[in-house]
Amino acid sequence: AKKLLPYLALAAVLFAMAAFLASPAHYAESVLEGISLWAVSVLPAAFPFLFLTALLTGLAPFSRFTRRISPLAGALFRVSGAGGGAALLAALSGYPVGARLLADLSAAGRIPKEETFRLACLVTVSGPMFLVGTVGCMMYGSAAAGAILLFSHLAGVALVCFCLRFTAKRPSRPMPEPQRDRHDPQLLYDSLYRAVISVLCVGGFIALFSCFGQMLADLGLFSAAATLFGGYAEGILRGLLEMTTGCAALSAIGTPLSLALSCGLVTFGGLCVLCQEAAYLTKAGVGMLPFLLVKLLQALLSFGICFALASALL
């Protein structure tokens, strides 16, 4: 399988290049649609959080805060205070803030190596602005649906990570206290620079996957799935590629099952979000195959919680 994978990747790249060359105006339009989606829906929400979280983690009061929550973070998930603080910020901000924070903390030596994988599974979450505002209110037309999505998503992630705590090993060495000049004149610039680069990378991924999704649609993959297995199949396939378009397709059905499937897709992330996260997680030494298996488990658990709540409350 490992020997076959490079050839499959090569075939996919050559197909995408040929399709784009065959109809450049058509696929350039789909790229523009992805850029518009990024500029209107992602950039205004993600960029401030990317900047503020980068700035916050560099301030001395944040270090003191992480020391205060260290006992709670350790008791629940066997992660350090810095890891618990990153998880809290990730839950407020959404993708890909958590993965970026993990990479920053790992590079700065702020978290033990033994904690990195468990923390990666904990901080890779969506945020309330997307789940409640975009998916709940805008797509499903219901703030209650958004609240159910948010609770189910975070509950599924947290429950699996609570179980992972029992696999934790003791740190091989105590973590040193973080050393940072609280008057660092480069902190503001560095935070802004990292936020700009991060949000541009996010936009690039969204634009590319918008184009790839159009190529698959032109092949008839989505329509064939809908014909054979119903509208749910099309939404799932679109969501596995890019979660936002998958949630939009499922919201047109508007049933408790479609809401639960949307929750599962958001928890898993879709290929577009996973590629964004992989750019940071691999820098921190996180193995992607075990990570994907955990994300799949979290997605299944979030799906079950959401379906039960939606069936009972909506």
PDB file of C-alpha atoms in Angstrom:
ATOM      1  CA  ALA A   1       0.000   0.000   0.000  1.00  0.00           C
ATOM      2  CA  LYS A   2       2.852   2.408   0.821  1.00  0.00           C
ATOM      3  CA  LYS A   3       4.471   1.707  -2.568  1.00  0.00           C
ATOM      4  CA  LEU A   4       1.170   2.270  -4.376  1.00  0.00           C
ATOM      5  CA  LEU A   5       0.327   5.551  -2.635  1.00  0.00           C
ATOM      6  CA  PRO A   6       2.889   7.744  -4.502  1.00  0.00           C
ATOM      7  CA  TYR A   7       1.586   6.480  -7.834  1.00  0.00           C
ATOM      8  CA  LEU A   8      -2.018   7.206  -6.845  1.00  0.00           C
ATOM      9  CA  ALA A   9      -0.962  10.702  -5.800  1.00  0.00           C
ATOM     10  CA  LEU A  10       0.845  11.149  -9.116  1.00  0.00           C
ATOM     11  CA  ALA A  11      -2.242  10.033 -11.033  1.00  0.00           C
ATOM     12  CA  ALA A  12      -4.437  12.466  -9.094  1.00  0.00           C
ATOM     13  CA  VAL A  13      -2.044  15.362  -9.727  1.00  0.00           C
ATOM     14  CA  LEU A  14      -1.803  14.596 -13.445  1.00  0.00           C
ATOM     15  CA  PHE A  15      -5.593  14.325 -13.692  1.00  0.00           C
ATOM     16  CA  ALA A  16      -6.048  17.698 -11.958  1.00  0.00           C
ATOM     17  CA  MET A  17      -3.478  19.344 -14.238  1.00  0.00           C
ATOM     18  CA  ALA A  18      -5.102  17.896 -17.359  1.00  0.00           C
ATOM     19  CA  ALA A  19      -8.584  18.964 -16.248  1.00  0.00           C
ATOM     20  CA  PHE A  20      -7.427  22.489 -15.501  1.00  0.00           C
ATOM     21  CA  LEU A  21      -5.622  22.786 -18.847  1.00  0.00           C
ATOM     22  CA  ALA A  22      -8.673  21.432 -20.685  1.00  0.00           C
ATOM     23  CA  SER A  23     -11.006  24.033 -19.164  1.00  0.00           C
ATOM     24  CA  PRO A  24      -9.000  26.764 -17.418  1.00  0.00           C
ATOM     25  CA  ALA A  25     -11.796  29.375 -17.328  1.00  0.00           C
ATOM     26  CA  HIS A  26     -14.254  26.922 -15.781  1.00  0.00           C
ATOM     27  CA  TYR A  27     -11.926  25.821 -13.001  1.00  0.00           C
ATOM     28  CA  ALA A  28     -10.501  29.295 -12.453  1.00  0.00           C
ATOM     29  CA  GLU A  29     -14.072  30.301 -11.608  1.00  0.00           C
ATOM     30  CA  SER A  30     -14.280  27.541  -8.988  1.00  0.00           C
ATOM     31  CA  VAL A  31     -10.977  28.753  -7.509  1.00  0.00           C
ATOM     32  CA  LEU A  32     -12.455  32.260  -7.371  1.00  0.00           C
ATOM     33  CA  GLU A  33     -15.508  30.851  -5.571  1.00  0.00           C
ATOM     34  CA  GLY A  34     -13.210  29.276  -2.994  1.00  0.00           C
ATOM     35  CA  ILE A  35     -11.352  32.553  -2.523  1.00  0.00           C
ATOM     36  CA  SER A  36     -14.672  34.379  -2.121  1.00  0.00           C
ATOM     37  CA  LEU A  37     -15.792  31.846   0.496  1.00  0.00           C
ATOM     38  CA  TRP A  38     -12.518  32.371   2.338  1.00  0.00           C
ATOM     39  CA  ALA A  39     -12.663  36.163   2.105  1.00  0.00           C
ATOM     40  CA  VAL A  40     -16.306  36.471   3.195  1.00  0.00           C
ATOM     41  CA  SER A  41     -16.755  33.652   5.710  1.00  0.00           C
ATOM     42  CA  VAL A  42     -13.320  32.567   6.972  1.00  0.00           C
ATOM     43  CA  LEU A  43     -10.968  35.551   6.887  1.00  0.00           C
ATOM     44  CA  PRO A  44     -13.043  37.933   9.082  1.00  0.00           C
ATOM     45  CA  ALA A  45     -13.471  35.272  11.769  1.00  0.00           C
ATOM     46  CA  ALA A  46     -10.194  33.374  11.605  1.00  0.00           C
ATOM     47  CA  PHE A  47      -7.639  36.152  11.148  1.00  0.00           C
ATOM     48  CA  PRO A  48      -8.360  38.072  14.401  1.00  0.00           C
ATOM     49  CA  PHE A  49      -8.315  34.843  16.401  1.00  0.00           C
ATOM     50  CA  LEU A  50      -5.076  33.669  14.789  1.00  0.00           C
ATOM     51  CA  PHE A  51      -3.435  36.978  15.672  1.00  0.00           C
ATOM     52  CA  LEU A  52      -4.879  37.237  19.176  1.00  0.00           C
ATOM     53  CA  THR A  53      -4.027  33.662  20.136  1.00  0.00           C
ATOM     54  CA  ALA A  54      -0.452  34.096  18.887  1.00  0.00           C
ATOM     55  CA  LEU A  55      -0.177  37.310  20.895  1.00  0.00           C
ATOM     56  CA  LEU A  56      -1.838  35.852  23.982  1.00  0.00           C
ATOM     57  CA  THR A  57       0.416  32.805  24.234  1.00  0.00           C
ATOM     58  CA  GLY A  58       3.458  35.094  24.188  1.00  0.00           C
ATOM     59  CA  LEU A  59       2.355  37.192  27.167  1.00  0.00           C
ATOM     60  CA  ALA A  60       3.536  36.488  30.701  1.00  0.00           C
ATOM     61  CA  PRO A  61      -0.011  36.462  32.225  1.00  0.00           C
ATOM     62  CA  PHE A  62      -0.942  33.573  29.943  1.00  0.00           C
ATOM     63  CA  SER A  63       1.910  31.526  31.402  1.00  0.00           C
ATOM     64  CA  ARG A  64       0.598  32.225  34.891  1.00  0.00           C
ATOM     65  CA  PHE A  65      -2.911  31.262  33.784  1.00  0.00           C
ATOM     66  CA  THR A  66      -1.713  27.947  32.375  1.00  0.00           C
ATOM     67  CA  ARG A  67       0.017  27.156  35.665  1.00  0.00           C
ATOM     68  CA  ARG A  68      -3.269  27.733  37.486  1.00  0.00           C
ATOM     69  CA  ILE A  69      -5.249  25.368  35.267  1.00  0.00           C
ATOM     70  CA  SER A  70      -2.501  22.753  35.134  1.00  0.00           C
ATOM     71  CA  PRO A  71      -4.062  20.527  37.871  1.00  0.00           C
ATOM     72  CA  LEU A  72      -7.466  20.490  36.117  1.00  0.00           C
ATOM     73  CA  ALA A  73      -5.961  19.844  32.668  1.00  0.00           C
ATOM     74  CA  GLY A  74      -3.832  17.075  34.108  1.00  0.00           C
ATOM     75  CA  ALA A  75      -6.749  15.451  35.930  1.00  0.00           C
ATOM     76  CA  LEU A  76      -9.053  15.451  32.900  1.00  0.00           C
ATOM     77  CA  PHE A  77      -6.725  14.793  29.984  1.00  0.00           C
ATOM     78  CA  ARG A  78      -3.199  14.264  31.385  1.00  0.00           C
ATOM     79  CA  VAL A  79      -1.907  17.370  29.614  1.00  0.00           C
ATOM     80  CA  SER A  80       0.073  20.299  30.982  1.00  0.00           C
ATOM     81  CA  GLY A  81      -1.318  23.693  31.849  1.00  0.00           C
ATOM     82  CA  ALA A  82       0.011  25.103  28.575  1.00  0.00           C
ATOM     83  CA  GLY A  83      -1.807  22.318  26.749  1.00  0.00           C
ATOM     84  CA  GLY A  84      -5.009  23.011  28.654  1.00  0.00           C
ATOM     85  CA  GLY A  85      -4.778  26.695  27.786  1.00  0.00           C
ATOM     86  CA  ALA A  86      -4.265  25.822  24.113  1.00  0.00           C
ATOM     87  CA  ALA A  87      -7.323  23.544  24.192  1.00  0.00           C
ATOM     88  CA  LEU A  88      -9.453  26.342  25.666  1.00  0.00           C
ATOM     89  CA  LEU A  89      -8.306  28.830  23.031  1.00  0.00           C
ATOM     90  CA  ALA A  90      -8.865  26.276  20.268  1.00  0.00           C
ATOM     91  CA  ALA A  91     -12.435  25.609  21.456  1.00  0.00           C
ATOM     92  CA  LEU A  92     -13.162  29.344  21.291  1.00  0.00           C
ATOM     93  CA  SER A  93     -11.459  29.888  17.933  1.00  0.00           C
ATOM     94  CA  GLY A  94     -11.898  26.744  15.814  1.00  0.00           C
ATOM     95  CA  TYR A  95      -9.845  25.251  12.975  1.00  0.00           C
ATOM     96  CA  PRO A  96      -6.882  25.600  12.439  1.00  0.00           C
ATOM     97  CA  VAL A  97      -5.972  27.604  15.558  1.00  0.00           C
ATOM     98  CA  GLY A  98      -5.474  24.543  17.774  1.00  0.00           C
ATOM     99  CA  ALA A  99      -3.018  22.858  15.426  1.00  0.00           C
ATOM    100  CA  ARG A 100      -1.072  26.116  15.037  1.00  0.00           C
ATOM    101  CA  LEU A 101      -0.918  26.580  18.827  1.00  0.00           C
ATOM    102  CA  LEU A 102       0.319  23.015  19.266  1.00  0.00           C
ATOM    103  CA  ALA A 103       3.111  23.588  16.749  1.00  0.00           C
ATOM    104  CA  ASP A 104       4.109  26.841  18.471  1.00  0.00           C
ATOM    105  CA  LEU A 105       4.127  25.309  21.955  1.00  0.00           C
ATOM    106  CA  SER A 106       6.076  22.275  20.757  1.00  0.00           C
ATOM    107  CA  ALA A 107       8.687  24.430  18.993  1.00  0.00           C
ATOM    108  CA  ALA A 108       9.080  26.556  22.133  1.00  0.00           C
ATOM    109  CA  GLY A 109       9.508  23.484  24.352  1.00  0.00           C
ATOM    110  CA  ARG A 110       6.403  24.368  26.353  1.00  0.00           C
ATOM    111  CA  ILE A 111       4.806  20.896  26.283  1.00  0.00           C
ATOM    112  CA  PRO A 112       6.318  17.445  26.934  1.00  0.00           C
ATOM    113  CA  LYS A 113       6.907  15.242  23.918  1.00  0.00           C
ATOM    114  CA  GLU A 114       4.823  12.485  25.540  1.00  0.00           C
ATOM    115  CA  GLU A 115       1.811  14.824  25.552  1.00  0.00           C
ATOM    116  CA  THR A 116       1.924  15.974  21.943  1.00  0.00           C
ATOM    117  CA  PHE A 117      -0.321  13.333  20.357  1.00  0.00           C
ATOM    118  CA  ARG A 118      -3.048  13.499  23.009  1.00  0.00           C
ATOM    119  CA  LEU A 119      -3.018  17.272  22.861  1.00  0.00           C
ATOM    120  CA  ALA A 120      -3.278  17.190  19.051  1.00  0.00           C
ATOM    121  CA  CYS A 121      -6.478  15.149  19.370  1.00  0.00           C
ATOM    122  CA  LEU A 122      -7.828  17.616  21.937  1.00  0.00           C
ATOM    123  CA  VAL A 123      -7.074  20.950  20.263  1.00  0.00           C
ATOM    124  CA  THR A 124      -8.215  20.134  16.715  1.00  0.00           C
ATOM    125  CA  VAL A 125     -11.785  21.340  17.086  1.00  0.00           C
ATOM    126  CA  SER A 126     -14.221  23.676  15.383  1.00  0.00           C
ATOM    127  CA  GLY A 127     -15.432  26.841  17.090  1.00  0.00           C
ATOM    128  CA  PRO A 128     -18.798  28.279  18.129  1.00  0.00           C
ATOM    129  CA  MET A 129     -18.782  30.959  15.408  1.00  0.00           C
ATOM    130  CA  PHE A 130     -18.775  28.307  12.671  1.00  0.00           C
ATOM    131  CA  LEU A 131     -20.984  25.696  14.333  1.00  0.00           C
ATOM    132  CA  VAL A 132     -23.633  27.982  15.842  1.00  0.00           C
ATOM    133  CA  GLY A 133     -23.437  30.949  13.474  1.00  0.00           C
ATOM    134  CA  THR A 134     -22.646  29.445  10.084  1.00  0.00           C
ATOM    135  CA  VAL A 135     -23.980  25.874  10.227  1.00  0.00           C
ATOM    136  CA  GLY A 136     -26.744  26.259  12.827  1.00  0.00           C
ATOM    137  CA  CYS A 137     -28.230  29.672  12.070  1.00  0.00           C
ATOM    138  CA  MET A 138     -27.329  30.219   8.417  1.00  0.00           C
ATOM    139  CA  MET A 139     -27.593  26.670   7.034  1.00  0.00           C
ATOM    140  CA  TYR A 140     -30.172  25.004   9.288  1.00  0.00           C
ATOM    141  CA  GLY A 141     -31.953  28.218  10.276  1.00  0.00           C
ATOM    142  CA  SER A 142     -31.874  27.340  13.970  1.00  0.00           C
ATOM    143  CA  ALA A 143     -29.690  28.537  16.825  1.00  0.00           C
ATOM    144  CA  ALA A 144     -30.866  25.485  18.801  1.00  0.00           C
ATOM    145  CA  ALA A 145     -29.489  23.218  16.086  1.00  0.00           C
ATOM    146  CA  GLY A 146     -26.196  25.108  16.282  1.00  0.00           C
ATOM    147  CA  ALA A 147     -26.070  24.683  20.060  1.00  0.00           C
ATOM    148  CA  ILE A 148     -26.662  20.938  19.689  1.00  0.00           C
ATOM    149  CA  LEU A 149     -23.905  20.779  17.085  1.00  0.00           C
ATOM    150  CA  LEU A 150     -21.454  22.627  19.330  1.00  0.00           C
ATOM    151  CA  PHE A 151     -22.187  20.522  22.412  1.00  0.00           C
ATOM    152  CA  SER A 152     -22.078  17.217  20.521  1.00  0.00           C
ATOM    153  CA  HIS A 153     -18.863  18.129  18.727  1.00  0.00           C
ATOM    154  CA  LEU A 154     -16.988  19.174  21.865  1.00  0.00           C
ATOM    155  CA  ALA A 155     -18.424  16.298  23.910  1.00  0.00           C
ATOM    156  CA  GLY A 156     -17.293  13.707  21.372  1.00  0.00           C
ATOM    157  CA  VAL A 157     -13.787  15.161  21.237  1.00  0.00           C
ATOM    158  CA  ALA A 158     -13.495  15.508  25.022  1.00  0.00           C
ATOM    159  CA  LEU A 159     -14.786  12.006  25.824  1.00  0.00           C
ATOM    160  CA  VAL A 160     -12.302  10.310  23.508  1.00  0.00           C
ATOM    161  CA  CYS A 161      -9.451  12.457  24.840  1.00  0.00           C
ATOM    162  CA  PHE A 162     -10.485  11.603  28.411  1.00  0.00           C
ATOM    163  CA  CYS A 163     -10.081   7.928  27.516  1.00  0.00           C
ATOM    164  CA  LEU A 164      -6.691   8.658  25.932  1.00  0.00           C
ATOM    165  CA  ARG A 165      -5.458   9.941  29.289  1.00  0.00           C
ATOM    166  CA  PHE A 166      -5.159   6.332  30.434  1.00  0.00           C
ATOM    167  CA  THR A 167      -2.519   5.717  27.757  1.00  0.00           C
ATOM    168  CA  ALA A 168      -0.366   8.583  29.065  1.00  0.00           C
ATOM    169  CA  LYS A 169       3.228   8.004  30.078  1.00  0.00           C
ATOM    170  CA  ARG A 170       5.056   9.994  32.689  1.00  0.00           C
ATOM    171  CA  PRO A 171       7.162  12.806  31.209  1.00  0.00           C
ATOM    172  CA  SER A 172      10.768  11.768  30.708  1.00  0.00           C
ATOM    173  CA  ARG A 173      11.908  15.061  32.234  1.00  0.00           C
ATOM    174  CA  PRO A 174      10.217  17.959  34.023  1.00  0.00           C
ATOM    175  CA  MET A 175       9.240  20.868  31.809  1.00  0.00           C
ATOM    176  CA  PRO A 176      11.269  24.035  32.345  1.00  0.00           C
ATOM    177  CA  GLU A 177       9.473  27.249  33.138  1.00  0.00           C
ATOM    178  CA  PRO A 178       8.898  29.244  29.953  1.00  0.00           C
ATOM    179  CA  GLN A 179      11.389  32.060  29.533  1.00  0.00           C
ATOM    180  CA  ARG A 180      10.101  35.044  27.580  1.00  0.00           C
ATOM    181  CA  ASP A 181      10.779  38.724  27.934  1.00  0.00           C
ATOM    182  CA  ARG A 182       7.410  40.215  28.771  1.00  0.00           C
ATOM    183  CA  HIS A 183       8.547  43.410  26.983  1.00  0.00           C
ATOM    184  CA  ASP A 184       9.654  41.588  23.820  1.00  0.00           C
ATOM    185  CA  PRO A 185       9.454  44.262  21.088  1.00  0.00           C
ATOM    186  CA  GLN A 186       9.125  41.578  18.391  1.00  0.00           C
ATOM    187  CA  LEU A 187       6.064  39.911  19.916  1.00  0.00           C
ATOM    188  CA  LEU A 188       3.497  42.085  18.129  1.00  0.00           C
ATOM    189  CA  TYR A 189       5.199  41.767  14.737  1.00  0.00           C
ATOM    190  CA  ASP A 190       5.836  38.036  15.109  1.00  0.00           C
ATOM    191  CA  SER A 191       2.214  37.411  16.095  1.00  0.00           C
ATOM    192  CA  LEU A 192       0.904  39.402  13.132  1.00  0.00           C
ATOM    193  CA  TYR A 193       3.308  37.727  10.706  1.00  0.00           C
ATOM    194  CA  ARG A 194       2.349  34.215  11.830  1.00  0.00           C
ATOM    195  CA  ALA A 195      -1.361  35.081  11.665  1.00  0.00           C
ATOM    196  CA  VAL A 196      -1.051  36.458   8.122  1.00  0.00           C
ATOM    197  CA  ILE A 197       0.870  33.423   6.875  1.00  0.00           C
ATOM    198  CA  SER A 198      -1.556  31.028   8.566  1.00  0.00           C
ATOM    199  CA  VAL A 199      -4.711  32.648   7.219  1.00  0.00           C
ATOM    200  CA  LEU A 200      -3.240  32.857   3.700  1.00  0.00           C
ATOM    201  CA  CYS A 201      -2.438  29.136   3.825  1.00  0.00           C
ATOM    202  CA  VAL A 202      -6.015  28.434   4.925  1.00  0.00           C
ATOM    203  CA  GLY A 203      -7.312  30.451   1.970  1.00  0.00           C
ATOM    204  CA  GLY A 204      -5.041  28.582  -0.396  1.00  0.00           C
ATOM    205  CA  PHE A 205      -6.337  25.218   0.770  1.00  0.00           C
ATOM    206  CA  ILE A 206      -9.978  26.332   0.490  1.00  0.00           C
ATOM    207  CA  ALA A 207      -9.451  27.669  -3.044  1.00  0.00           C
ATOM    208  CA  LEU A 208      -7.693  24.481  -4.184  1.00  0.00           C
ATOM    209  CA  PHE A 209     -10.282  22.158  -2.693  1.00  0.00           C
ATOM    210  CA  SER A 210     -13.069  24.216  -4.221  1.00  0.00           C
ATOM    211  CA  CYS A 211     -11.451  23.525  -7.580  1.00  0.00           C
ATOM    212  CA  PHE A 212     -10.919  19.826  -6.818  1.00  0.00           C
ATOM    213  CA  GLY A 213     -14.531  19.497  -5.721  1.00  0.00           C
ATOM    214  CA  GLN A 214     -15.726  20.973  -9.021  1.00  0.00           C
ATOM    215  CA  MET A 215     -13.549  18.488 -10.907  1.00  0.00           C
ATOM    216  CA  LEU A 216     -15.138  15.580  -9.040  1.00  0.00           C
ATOM    217  CA  ALA A 217     -18.597  17.060  -9.651  1.00  0.00           C
ATOM    218  CA  ASP A 218     -17.842  17.276 -13.374  1.00  0.00           C
ATOM    219  CA  LEU A 219     -16.927  13.587 -13.334  1.00  0.00           C
ATOM    220  CA  GLY A 220     -20.426  12.895 -12.012  1.00  0.00           C
ATOM    221  CA  LEU A 221     -19.222  11.457  -8.701  1.00  0.00           C
ATOM    222  CA  PHE A 222     -21.563  13.467  -6.490  1.00  0.00           C
ATOM    223  CA  SER A 223     -24.636  13.069  -8.692  1.00  0.00           C
ATOM    224  CA  ALA A 224     -24.015   9.326  -9.010  1.00  0.00           C
ATOM    225  CA  ALA A 225     -23.736   8.984  -5.237  1.00  0.00           C
ATOM    226  CA  ALA A 226     -26.991  10.916  -4.794  1.00  0.00           C
ATOM    227  CA  THR A 227     -28.761   8.721  -7.366  1.00  0.00           C
ATOM    228  CA  LEU A 228     -27.552   5.457  -5.833  1.00  0.00           C
ATOM    229  CA  PHE A 229     -27.693   6.266  -2.130  1.00  0.00           C
ATOM    230  CA  GLY A 230     -29.785   9.433  -1.804  1.00  0.00           C
ATOM    231  CA  GLY A 231     -28.964  13.011  -0.860  1.00  0.00           C
ATOM    232  CA  TYR A 232     -27.120  11.997   2.300  1.00  0.00           C
ATOM    233  CA  ALA A 233     -24.388  10.308   0.241  1.00  0.00           C
ATOM    234  CA  GLU A 234     -23.714  13.443  -1.805  1.00  0.00           C
ATOM    235  CA  GLY A 235     -23.461  15.561   1.355  1.00  0.00           C
ATOM    236  CA  ILE A 236     -21.112  13.068   2.993  1.00  0.00           C
ATOM    237  CA  LEU A 237     -18.809  12.894  -0.043  1.00  0.00           C
ATOM    238  CA  ARG A 238     -18.707  16.668  -0.378  1.00  0.00           C
ATOM    239  CA  GLY A 239     -18.052  16.984   3.360  1.00  0.00           C
ATOM    240  CA  LEU A 240     -15.221  14.490   3.324  1.00  0.00           C
ATOM    241  CA  LEU A 241     -13.563  16.718   0.759  1.00  0.00           C
ATOM    242  CA  GLU A 242     -14.517  20.103   2.294  1.00  0.00           C
ATOM    243  CA  MET A 243     -16.735  20.168   5.373  1.00  0.00           C
ATOM    244  CA  THR A 244     -18.511  23.498   4.719  1.00  0.00           C
ATOM    245  CA  THR A 245     -19.975  22.458   1.363  1.00  0.00           C
ATOM    246  CA  GLY A 246     -20.893  19.076   2.838  1.00  0.00           C
ATOM    247  CA  CYS A 247     -22.804  20.703   5.689  1.00  0.00           C
ATOM    248  CA  ALA A 248     -24.566  23.002   3.210  1.00  0.00           C
ATOM    249  CA  ALA A 249     -25.679  20.017   1.100  1.00  0.00           C
ATOM    250  CA  LEU A 250     -26.916  18.123   4.162  1.00  0.00           C
ATOM    251  CA  SER A 251     -28.764  21.148   5.543  1.00  0.00           C
ATOM    252  CA  ALA A 252     -31.001  21.106   2.466  1.00  0.00           C
ATOM    253  CA  ILE A 253     -32.431  17.796   3.764  1.00  0.00           C
ATOM    254  CA  GLY A 254     -33.031  19.259   7.225  1.00  0.00           C
ATOM    255  CA  THR A 255     -33.536  16.108   9.329  1.00  0.00           C
ATOM    256  CA  PRO A 256     -31.998  15.023  12.670  1.00  0.00           C
ATOM    257  CA  LEU A 257     -29.888  12.546  10.701  1.00  0.00           C
ATOM    258  CA  SER A 258     -28.548  15.252   8.395  1.00  0.00           C
ATOM    259  CA  LEU A 259     -27.671  17.419  11.411  1.00  0.00           C
ATOM    260  CA  ALA A 260     -25.867  14.485  13.044  1.00  0.00           C
ATOM    261  CA  LEU A 261     -23.980  13.759   9.822  1.00  0.00           C
ATOM    262  CA  SER A 262     -22.948  17.418   9.677  1.00  0.00           C
ATOM    263  CA  CYS A 263     -21.635  17.119  13.222  1.00  0.00           C
ATOM    264  CA  GLY A 264     -19.635  14.040  12.324  1.00  0.00           C
ATOM    265  CA  LEU A 265     -18.155  15.721   9.262  1.00  0.00           C
ATOM    266  CA  VAL A 266     -17.142  18.832  11.211  1.00  0.00           C
ATOM    267  CA  THR A 267     -15.553  16.707  13.926  1.00  0.00           C
ATOM    268  CA  PHE A 268     -13.562  14.697  11.402  1.00  0.00           C
ATOM    269  CA  GLY A 269     -12.683  17.873   9.542  1.00  0.00           C
ATOM    270  CA  GLY A 270     -12.701  16.800   5.924  1.00  0.00           C
ATOM    271  CA  LEU A 271      -9.644  16.562   3.686  1.00  0.00           C
ATOM    272  CA  CYS A 272      -9.288  20.337   3.362  1.00  0.00           C
ATOM    273  CA  VAL A 273      -9.091  20.928   7.136  1.00  0.00           C
ATOM    274  CA  LEU A 274      -6.905  17.857   7.668  1.00  0.00           C
ATOM    275  CA  CYS A 275      -4.388  19.175   5.143  1.00  0.00           C
ATOM    276  CA  GLN A 276      -4.332  22.521   6.960  1.00  0.00           C
ATOM    277  CA  GLU A 277      -3.735  20.768  10.267  1.00  0.00           C
ATOM    278  CA  ALA A 278      -1.142  18.355   8.894  1.00  0.00           C
ATOM    279  CA  ALA A 279       1.087  21.291   7.982  1.00  0.00           C
ATOM    280  CA  TYR A 280       1.335  22.109  11.713  1.00  0.00           C
ATOM    281  CA  LEU A 281       0.965  18.672  13.316  1.00  0.00           C
ATOM    282  CA  THR A 282       3.794  17.055  11.387  1.00  0.00           C
ATOM    283  CA  LYS A 283       6.096  19.840  12.584  1.00  0.00           C
ATOM    284  CA  ALA A 284       5.218  18.821  16.140  1.00  0.00           C
ATOM    285  CA  GLY A 285       5.952  15.142  15.413  1.00  0.00           C
ATOM    286  CA  VAL A 286       2.341  13.907  15.392  1.00  0.00           C
ATOM    287  CA  GLY A 287       1.792  10.677  13.440  1.00  0.00           C
ATOM    288  CA  MET A 288      -1.035  11.329  10.991  1.00  0.00           C
ATOM    289  CA  LEU A 289      -2.410   7.776  10.697  1.00  0.00           C
ATOM    290  CA  PRO A 290      -3.071   7.340  14.454  1.00  0.00           C
ATOM    291  CA  PHE A 291      -4.393  10.901  14.515  1.00  0.00           C
ATOM    292  CA  LEU A 292      -6.871  10.136  11.709  1.00  0.00           C
ATOM    293  CA  LEU A 293      -8.095   7.031  13.529  1.00  0.00           C
ATOM    294  CA  VAL A 294      -8.762   9.056  16.678  1.00  0.00           C
ATOM    295  CA  LYS A 295     -10.538  11.780  14.673  1.00  0.00           C
ATOM    296  CA  LEU A 296     -12.726   9.111  13.077  1.00  0.00           C
ATOM    297  CA  LEU A 297     -13.651   7.769  16.518  1.00  0.00           C
ATOM    298  CA  GLN A 298     -14.435  11.286  17.732  1.00  0.00           C
ATOM    299  CA  ALA A 299     -16.573  11.879  14.637  1.00  0.00           C
ATOM    300  CA  LEU A 300     -18.592   8.698  15.219  1.00  0.00           C
ATOM    301  CA  LEU A 301     -19.168   9.556  18.878  1.00  0.00           C
ATOM    302  CA  SER A 302     -20.158  13.152  18.050  1.00  0.00           C
ATOM    303  CA  PHE A 303     -22.548  11.820  15.387  1.00  0.00           C
ATOM    304  CA  GLY A 304     -24.242   9.531  17.928  1.00  0.00           C
ATOM    305  CA  ILE A 305     -24.601  12.260  20.570  1.00  0.00           C
ATOM    306  CA  CYS A 306     -25.944  14.764  18.045  1.00  0.00           C
ATOM    307  CA  PHE A 307     -28.454  12.328  16.541  1.00  0.00           C
ATOM    308  CA  ALA A 308     -29.821  11.456  19.987  1.00  0.00           C
ATOM    309  CA  LEU A 309     -30.143  15.106  21.028  1.00  0.00           C
ATOM    310  CA  ALA A 310     -31.588  16.276  17.685  1.00  0.00           C
ATOM    311  CA  SER A 311     -34.155  13.474  17.632  1.00  0.00           C
ATOM    312  CA  ALA A 312     -35.258  14.344  21.168  1.00  0.00           C
ATOM    313  CA  LEU A 313     -35.147  18.145  21.072  1.00  0.00           C
ATOM    314  CA  LEU A 314     -35.793  19.303  17.492  1.00  0.00           C
TER     315      LEU A 314
END
